[in-house]
Coordinates of C-alpha atoms and ligand atoms in Angstrom, one line a residue:
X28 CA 21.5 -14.5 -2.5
X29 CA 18.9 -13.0 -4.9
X30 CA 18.2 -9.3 -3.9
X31 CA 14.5 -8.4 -4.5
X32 CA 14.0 -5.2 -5.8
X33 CA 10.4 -5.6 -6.5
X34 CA 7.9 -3.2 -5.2
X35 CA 6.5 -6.0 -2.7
X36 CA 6.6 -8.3 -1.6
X37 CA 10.0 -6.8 0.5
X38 CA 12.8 -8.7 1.5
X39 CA 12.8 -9.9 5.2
X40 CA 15.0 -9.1 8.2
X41 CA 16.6 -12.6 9.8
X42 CA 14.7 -12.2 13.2
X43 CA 11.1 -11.2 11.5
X44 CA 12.0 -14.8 9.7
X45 CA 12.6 -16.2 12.5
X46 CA 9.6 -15.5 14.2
X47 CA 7.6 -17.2 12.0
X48 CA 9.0 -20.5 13.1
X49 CA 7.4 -19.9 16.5
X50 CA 5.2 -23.5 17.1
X51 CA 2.1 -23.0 17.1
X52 CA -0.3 -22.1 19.9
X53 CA -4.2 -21.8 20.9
X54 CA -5.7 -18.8 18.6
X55 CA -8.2 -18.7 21.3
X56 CA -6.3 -18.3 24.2
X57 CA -4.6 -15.5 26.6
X58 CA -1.1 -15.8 24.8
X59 CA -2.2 -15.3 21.0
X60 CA -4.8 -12.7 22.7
X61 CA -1.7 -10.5 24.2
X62 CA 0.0 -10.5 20.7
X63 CA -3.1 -9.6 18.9
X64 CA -3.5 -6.8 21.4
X65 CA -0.1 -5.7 21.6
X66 CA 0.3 -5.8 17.7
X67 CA -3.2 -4.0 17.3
X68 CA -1.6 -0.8 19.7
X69 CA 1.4 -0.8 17.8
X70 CA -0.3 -0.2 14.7
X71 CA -2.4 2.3 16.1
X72 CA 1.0 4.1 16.3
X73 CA 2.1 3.7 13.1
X74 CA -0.8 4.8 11.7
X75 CA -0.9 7.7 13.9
X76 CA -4.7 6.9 14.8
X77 CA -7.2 6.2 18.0
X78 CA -9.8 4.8 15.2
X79 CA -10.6 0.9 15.5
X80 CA -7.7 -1.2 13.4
X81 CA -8.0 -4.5 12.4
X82 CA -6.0 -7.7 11.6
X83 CA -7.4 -9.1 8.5
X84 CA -6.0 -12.3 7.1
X85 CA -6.0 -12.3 3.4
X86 CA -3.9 -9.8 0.9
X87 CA -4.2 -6.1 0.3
X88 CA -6.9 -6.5 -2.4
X89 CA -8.6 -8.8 0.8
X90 CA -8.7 -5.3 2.9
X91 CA -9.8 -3.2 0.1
X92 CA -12.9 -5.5 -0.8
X93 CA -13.3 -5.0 3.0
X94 CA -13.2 -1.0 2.9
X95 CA -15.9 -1.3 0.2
X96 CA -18.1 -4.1 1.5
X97 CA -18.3 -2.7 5.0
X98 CA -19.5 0.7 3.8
X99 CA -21.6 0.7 1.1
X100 CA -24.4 -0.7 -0.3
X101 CA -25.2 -1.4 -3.7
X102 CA -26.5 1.6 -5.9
X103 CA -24.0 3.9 -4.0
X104 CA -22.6 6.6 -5.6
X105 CA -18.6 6.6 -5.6
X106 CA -16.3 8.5 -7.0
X107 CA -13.0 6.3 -7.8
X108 CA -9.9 8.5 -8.2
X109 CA -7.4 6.4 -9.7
X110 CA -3.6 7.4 -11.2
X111 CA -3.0 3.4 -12.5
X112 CA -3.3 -0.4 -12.4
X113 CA -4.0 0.0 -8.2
X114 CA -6.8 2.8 -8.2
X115 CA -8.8 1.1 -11.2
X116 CA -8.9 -2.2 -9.3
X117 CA -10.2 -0.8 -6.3
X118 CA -12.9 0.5 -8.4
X119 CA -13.9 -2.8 -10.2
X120 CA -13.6 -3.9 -6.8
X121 CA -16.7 -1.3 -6.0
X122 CA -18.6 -2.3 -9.5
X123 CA -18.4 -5.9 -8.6
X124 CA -20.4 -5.5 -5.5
X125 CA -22.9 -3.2 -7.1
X126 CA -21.7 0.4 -6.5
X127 CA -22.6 3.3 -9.3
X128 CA -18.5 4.1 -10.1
X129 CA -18.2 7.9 -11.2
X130 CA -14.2 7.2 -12.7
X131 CA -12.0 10.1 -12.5
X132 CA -8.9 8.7 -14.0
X133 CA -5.7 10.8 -14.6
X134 CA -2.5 10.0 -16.6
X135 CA -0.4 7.1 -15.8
X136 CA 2.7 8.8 -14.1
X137 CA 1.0 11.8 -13.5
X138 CA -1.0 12.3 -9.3
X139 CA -4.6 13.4 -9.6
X140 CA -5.3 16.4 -9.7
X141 CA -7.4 18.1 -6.7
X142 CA -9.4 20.6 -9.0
X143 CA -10.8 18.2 -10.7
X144 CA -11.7 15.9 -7.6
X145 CA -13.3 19.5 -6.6
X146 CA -15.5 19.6 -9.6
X147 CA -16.5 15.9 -9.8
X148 CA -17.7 16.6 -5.9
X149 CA -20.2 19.5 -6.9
X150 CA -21.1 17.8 -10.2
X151 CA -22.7 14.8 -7.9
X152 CA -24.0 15.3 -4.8
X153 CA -25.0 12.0 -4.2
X154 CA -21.6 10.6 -4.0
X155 CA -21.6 8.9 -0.9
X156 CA -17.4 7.5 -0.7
X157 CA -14.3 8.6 -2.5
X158 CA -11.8 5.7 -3.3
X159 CA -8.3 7.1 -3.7
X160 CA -4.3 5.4 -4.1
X161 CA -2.0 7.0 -1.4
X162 CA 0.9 5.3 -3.5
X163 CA 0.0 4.5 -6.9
X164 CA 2.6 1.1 -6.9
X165 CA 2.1 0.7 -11.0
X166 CA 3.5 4.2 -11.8
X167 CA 5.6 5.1 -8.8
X168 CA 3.1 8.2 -7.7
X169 CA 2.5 9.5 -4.7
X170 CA -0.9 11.3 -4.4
X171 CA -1.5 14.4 -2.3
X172 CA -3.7 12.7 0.5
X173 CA -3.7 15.9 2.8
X174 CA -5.1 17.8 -0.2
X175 CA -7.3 15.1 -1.4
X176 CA -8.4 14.8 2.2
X177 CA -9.0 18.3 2.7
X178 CA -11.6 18.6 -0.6
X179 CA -13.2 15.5 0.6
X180 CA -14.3 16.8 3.5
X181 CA -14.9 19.7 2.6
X182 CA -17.8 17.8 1.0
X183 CA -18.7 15.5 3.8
X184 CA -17.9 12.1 1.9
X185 CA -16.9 9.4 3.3
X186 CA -12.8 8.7 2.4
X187 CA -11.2 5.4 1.3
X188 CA -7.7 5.0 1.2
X189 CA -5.6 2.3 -0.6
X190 CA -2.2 3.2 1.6
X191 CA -0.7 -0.6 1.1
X192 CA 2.5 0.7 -0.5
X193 CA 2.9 3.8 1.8
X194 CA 2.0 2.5 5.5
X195 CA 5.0 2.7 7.4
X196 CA 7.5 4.1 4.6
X197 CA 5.3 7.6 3.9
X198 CA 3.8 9.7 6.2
X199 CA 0.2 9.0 6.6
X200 CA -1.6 10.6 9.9
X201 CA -4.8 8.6 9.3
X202 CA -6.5 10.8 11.9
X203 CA -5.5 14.2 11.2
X204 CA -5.9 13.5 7.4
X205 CA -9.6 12.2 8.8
X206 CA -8.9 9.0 6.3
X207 CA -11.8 6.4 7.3
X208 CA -11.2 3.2 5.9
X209 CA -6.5 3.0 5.5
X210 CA -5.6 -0.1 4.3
X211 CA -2.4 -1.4 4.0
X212 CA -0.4 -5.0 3.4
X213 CA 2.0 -6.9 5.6
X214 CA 4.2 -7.6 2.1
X215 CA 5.6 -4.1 1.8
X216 CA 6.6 -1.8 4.1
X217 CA 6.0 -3.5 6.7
X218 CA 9.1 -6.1 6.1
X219 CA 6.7 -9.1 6.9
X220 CA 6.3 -12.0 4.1
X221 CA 2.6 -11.8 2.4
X222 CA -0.8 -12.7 4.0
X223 CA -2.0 -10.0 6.5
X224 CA -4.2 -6.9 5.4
X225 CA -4.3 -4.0 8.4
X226 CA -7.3 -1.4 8.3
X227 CA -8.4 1.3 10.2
X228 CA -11.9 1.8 10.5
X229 CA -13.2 5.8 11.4
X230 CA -16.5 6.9 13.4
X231 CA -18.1 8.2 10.2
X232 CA -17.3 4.6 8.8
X233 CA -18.7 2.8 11.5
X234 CA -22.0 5.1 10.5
X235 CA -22.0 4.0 7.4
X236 CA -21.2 0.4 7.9
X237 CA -24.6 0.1 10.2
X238 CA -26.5 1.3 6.7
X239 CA -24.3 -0.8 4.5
X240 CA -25.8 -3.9 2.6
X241 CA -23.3 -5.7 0.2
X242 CA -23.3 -8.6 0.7
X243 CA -19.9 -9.5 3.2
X244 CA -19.0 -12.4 5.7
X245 CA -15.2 -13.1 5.5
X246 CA -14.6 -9.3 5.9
X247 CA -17.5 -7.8 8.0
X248 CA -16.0 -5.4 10.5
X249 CA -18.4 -5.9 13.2
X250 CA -17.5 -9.7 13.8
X251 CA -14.1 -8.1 13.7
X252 CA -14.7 -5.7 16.6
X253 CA -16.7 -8.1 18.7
X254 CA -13.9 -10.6 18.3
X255 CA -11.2 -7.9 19.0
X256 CA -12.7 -7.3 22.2
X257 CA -11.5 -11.0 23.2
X258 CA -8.0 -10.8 21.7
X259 CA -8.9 -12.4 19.0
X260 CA -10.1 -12.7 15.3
X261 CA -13.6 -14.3 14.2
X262 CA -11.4 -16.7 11.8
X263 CA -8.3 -18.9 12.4
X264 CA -5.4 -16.0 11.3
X265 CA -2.1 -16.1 9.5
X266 CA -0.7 -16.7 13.1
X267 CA 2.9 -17.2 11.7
X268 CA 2.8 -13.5 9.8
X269 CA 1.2 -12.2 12.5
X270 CA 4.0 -13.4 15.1
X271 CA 6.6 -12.0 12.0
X272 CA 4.5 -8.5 12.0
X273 CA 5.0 -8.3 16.3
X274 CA 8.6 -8.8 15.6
X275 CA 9.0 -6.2 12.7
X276 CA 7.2 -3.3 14.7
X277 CA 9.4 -3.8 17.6
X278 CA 12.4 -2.6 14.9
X279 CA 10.1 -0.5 13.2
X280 CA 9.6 1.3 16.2
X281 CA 13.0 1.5 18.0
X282 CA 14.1 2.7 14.2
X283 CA 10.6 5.3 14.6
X284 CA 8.3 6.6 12.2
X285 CA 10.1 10.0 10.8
X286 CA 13.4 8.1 11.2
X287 CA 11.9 5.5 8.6
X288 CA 10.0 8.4 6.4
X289 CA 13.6 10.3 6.3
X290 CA 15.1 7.1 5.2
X291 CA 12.4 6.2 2.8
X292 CA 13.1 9.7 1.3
X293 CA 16.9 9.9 1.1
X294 CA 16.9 6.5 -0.5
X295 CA 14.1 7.4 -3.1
X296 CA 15.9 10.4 -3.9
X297 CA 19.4 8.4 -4.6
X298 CA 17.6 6.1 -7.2
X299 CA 16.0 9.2 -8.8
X300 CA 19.5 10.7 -8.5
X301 CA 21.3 7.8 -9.9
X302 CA 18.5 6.9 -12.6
X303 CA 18.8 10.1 -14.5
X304 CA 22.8 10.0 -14.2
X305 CA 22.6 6.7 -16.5
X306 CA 20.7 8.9 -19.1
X307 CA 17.2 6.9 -18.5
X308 CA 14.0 9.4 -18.0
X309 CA 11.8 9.0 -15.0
X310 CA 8.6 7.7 -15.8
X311 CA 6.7 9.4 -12.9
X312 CA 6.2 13.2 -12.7
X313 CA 9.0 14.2 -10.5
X314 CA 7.1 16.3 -8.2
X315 CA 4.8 13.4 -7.1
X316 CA 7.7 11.0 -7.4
X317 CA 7.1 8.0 -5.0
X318 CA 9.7 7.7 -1.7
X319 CA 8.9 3.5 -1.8
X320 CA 9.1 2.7 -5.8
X321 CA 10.7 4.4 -8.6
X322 CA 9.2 3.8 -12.0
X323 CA 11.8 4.5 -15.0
X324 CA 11.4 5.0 -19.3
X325 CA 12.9 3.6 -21.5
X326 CA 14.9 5.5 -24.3
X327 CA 17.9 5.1 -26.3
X328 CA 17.0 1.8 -28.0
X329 CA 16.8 -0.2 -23.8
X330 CA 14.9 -3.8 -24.1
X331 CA 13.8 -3.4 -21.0
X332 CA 12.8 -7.6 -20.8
X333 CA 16.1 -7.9 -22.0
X334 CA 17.0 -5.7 -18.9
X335 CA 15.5 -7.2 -16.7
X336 CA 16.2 -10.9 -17.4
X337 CA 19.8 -10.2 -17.9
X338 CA 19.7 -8.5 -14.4
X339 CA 17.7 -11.8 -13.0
X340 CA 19.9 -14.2 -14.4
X341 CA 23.3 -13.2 -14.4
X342 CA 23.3 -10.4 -11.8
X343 CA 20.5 -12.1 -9.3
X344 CA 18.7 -8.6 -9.0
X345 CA 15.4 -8.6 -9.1
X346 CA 13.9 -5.8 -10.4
X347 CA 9.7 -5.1 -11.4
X348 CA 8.8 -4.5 -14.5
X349 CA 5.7 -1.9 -16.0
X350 CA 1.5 -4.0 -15.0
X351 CA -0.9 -3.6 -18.1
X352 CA -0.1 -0.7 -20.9
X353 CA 2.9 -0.3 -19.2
X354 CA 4.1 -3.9 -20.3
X355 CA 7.6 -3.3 -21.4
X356 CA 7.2 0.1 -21.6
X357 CA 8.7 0.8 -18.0
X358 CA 10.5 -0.6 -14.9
X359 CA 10.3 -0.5 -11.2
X360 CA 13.0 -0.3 -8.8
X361 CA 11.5 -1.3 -4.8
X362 CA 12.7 0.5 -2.1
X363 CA 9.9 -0.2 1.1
X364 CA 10.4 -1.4 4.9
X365 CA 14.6 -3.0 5.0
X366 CA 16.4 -0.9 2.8
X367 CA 19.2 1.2 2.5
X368 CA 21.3 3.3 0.4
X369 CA 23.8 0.7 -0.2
X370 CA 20.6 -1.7 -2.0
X371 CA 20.4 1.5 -4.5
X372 CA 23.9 1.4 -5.0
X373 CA 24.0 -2.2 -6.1
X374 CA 21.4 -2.0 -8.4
X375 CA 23.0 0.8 -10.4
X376 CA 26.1 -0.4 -10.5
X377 CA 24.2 -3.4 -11.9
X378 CA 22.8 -1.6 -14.3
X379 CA 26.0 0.5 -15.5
X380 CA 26.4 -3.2 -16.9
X381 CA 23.7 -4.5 -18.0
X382 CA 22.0 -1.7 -19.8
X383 CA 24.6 -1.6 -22.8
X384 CA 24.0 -5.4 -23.1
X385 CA 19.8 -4.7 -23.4
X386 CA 20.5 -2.4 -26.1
X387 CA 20.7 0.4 -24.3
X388 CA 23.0 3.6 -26.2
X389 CA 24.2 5.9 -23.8
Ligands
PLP27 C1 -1.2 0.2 -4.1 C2 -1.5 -1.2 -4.1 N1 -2.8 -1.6 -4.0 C3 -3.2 -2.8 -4.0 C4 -2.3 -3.9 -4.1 C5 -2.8 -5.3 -4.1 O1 -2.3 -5.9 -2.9 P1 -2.3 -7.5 -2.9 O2 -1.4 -8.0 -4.0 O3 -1.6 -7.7 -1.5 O4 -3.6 -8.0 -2.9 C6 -0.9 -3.6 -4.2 C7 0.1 -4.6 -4.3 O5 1.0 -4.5 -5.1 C8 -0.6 -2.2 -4.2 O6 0.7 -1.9 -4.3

């Protein structure tokens, strides 16, 4: 069997699989209502909050077009802190529907810097919303939310927070980081196949959602809420995903949360560990180094398409490979939701292979 090394969508456990060949039943009535319920509480858990979370069918770009729509209205000032491909989308995302983007872009590989994010505060005090990449999924970059958080505040703004490849790997107490809008996605760690975006939704960004006018139907959060109240959603949902996510929080939480973040950690530090041991550089700034994807150089003459099809091909590993500028210039190893040392393991012993064969010199 192929294993998928990509940084999401995540390879599935057999039973969350499973679930989704569950027949259907009425989205309407008191059974679907006790899983929507019973999922929605677990969440709650997992993202260590008592703020109002939602089931929203559609991807992770889906929740973060949400995050925007339900807050903001056009001609708002936000300031869009982005570290790569995931932080600048979430900003075009706030263009498209009208918002005045302040960009405060910083290095690929490199996690913003919180001075800065201090200066661009008192430079514009009209900024109404900070946009911001817990885990920048394009470089492999964790950014410091707690200190983001902390400056953000500090200036009364409201905070966004594109968490869809950290949820459930990294730690992320939405409410003691006072996040207001978290979103995350089903197809990372999360061990569920594609199709569900989760958000929590704050007090302060229920206050701003009653002043908000971009234009939003699919997505608005109050048709969410009064349809919560029932057990249910205002659309048809992903039922099937959302009968695979009751069955991977079950194991997610029998495994629990710092169980999960101390595997998460030990794993991300083994493919660090074993990267630099085959003489390839680490593309992301070691200090912010992400615990769910590791983002690697090349040097020493590697073909890194070369590397990656060989792997594909003949090994059946699938690895990711570098989004935009970072075309062949870097790849990604995934390591979110069902995985274990042993996964590392057999994609470096892979690699002790193929690299000499994709050019690289040792
Ligand atoms: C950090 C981050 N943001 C946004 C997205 C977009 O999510 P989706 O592809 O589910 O729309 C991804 C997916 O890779 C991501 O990793």
């Amino acid at each position: 069997m192929e294993q998928l090394r990509i940084p999401g969508p995540t390879p599935c456990p057999d039973e969350v699989l499973q679930a989704m060949t569950k027949q259907m039943i009425n989205h309407r009535g008191p059974e679907f209502g006790q899983i929507v319920n019973d999922v929605t509480d677990e969440l709650k858990q997992l993202f260590q909050t008592k703020n109002d979370l939602f089931l929203l069918t559609g991807s992770g770009t889906g929740g973060l077009e949400a995050a925007i729509v339900n807050t903001l209205s056009p001609g708002d000032k936000v300031l869009s802190v982005a570290i790569g491909v995931f932080g600048e989308r979430f900003a075009a995302i706030a263009q498209q529907f009208g918002a005045e983007v302040i960009p405060l872009n910083f290095e690929w590989g490199k996690a913003a810097d919180i001075d800065s994010i201090r200066k661009a505060l008192e430079s514009e005090p009209k900024i109404k919303a900070v946009l911001v990449t817990h885990n920048e999924t394009s470089t492999g970059v964790t950014n410091d939310l707690a200190q983001i958080s902390a400056v953000v505040k500090q200036f009364n703004k409201l905070l966004l927070v594109d968490a869809i490849s950290s949820l459930s790997s990294i730690d992320l107490p939405v409410d003691e980081w006072r996040c207001d809008v978290v979103v995350t996605g089903s197809q990372k760690g999360w061990m569920v196949p594609p199709g569900l975006a989760m958000v929590s939704v704050s007090e302060d960004a229920w206050r701003a959602h009653a002043e908000a006018k971009m234009p939003r139907f699919y997505w608005d959060f109050t048709g969410a809420k009064n349809y919560l109240e029932k057990g249910q959603t205002p659309w048809t949902p992903g039922m099937s995903t959302i009968f695979a996510l009751a069955t991977s929080l079950k194991m997610i939480l029998e495994e629990g949360l710092a169980s999960i973040f101390a595997r998460h950690a030990r794993v991300a530090k083994a493919a660090r560990g074993s990267v630099k041991s085959l003489g390839l550089p680490l593309f992301a700034d070691e200090k912010h180094a992400s615990n769910t994807v590791t983002s690697v150089g090349a040097s020493n003459g590697l073909d890194i398409k070369k590397m990656l099809r060989i792997m594909r091909e003949e090994h059946q590993i699938v690895l990711g490979g570098g989004q935009r500028s970072l075309d062949g210039k870097i790849f990604r190893i995934g390591h979110m939701g069902w995985v274990n040392e042993g996964d590392i393991e057999l994609v470096i012993s892979n690699l002790k292979v193929v690299l000499p064969q994709a050019g690289f010199r040792s």
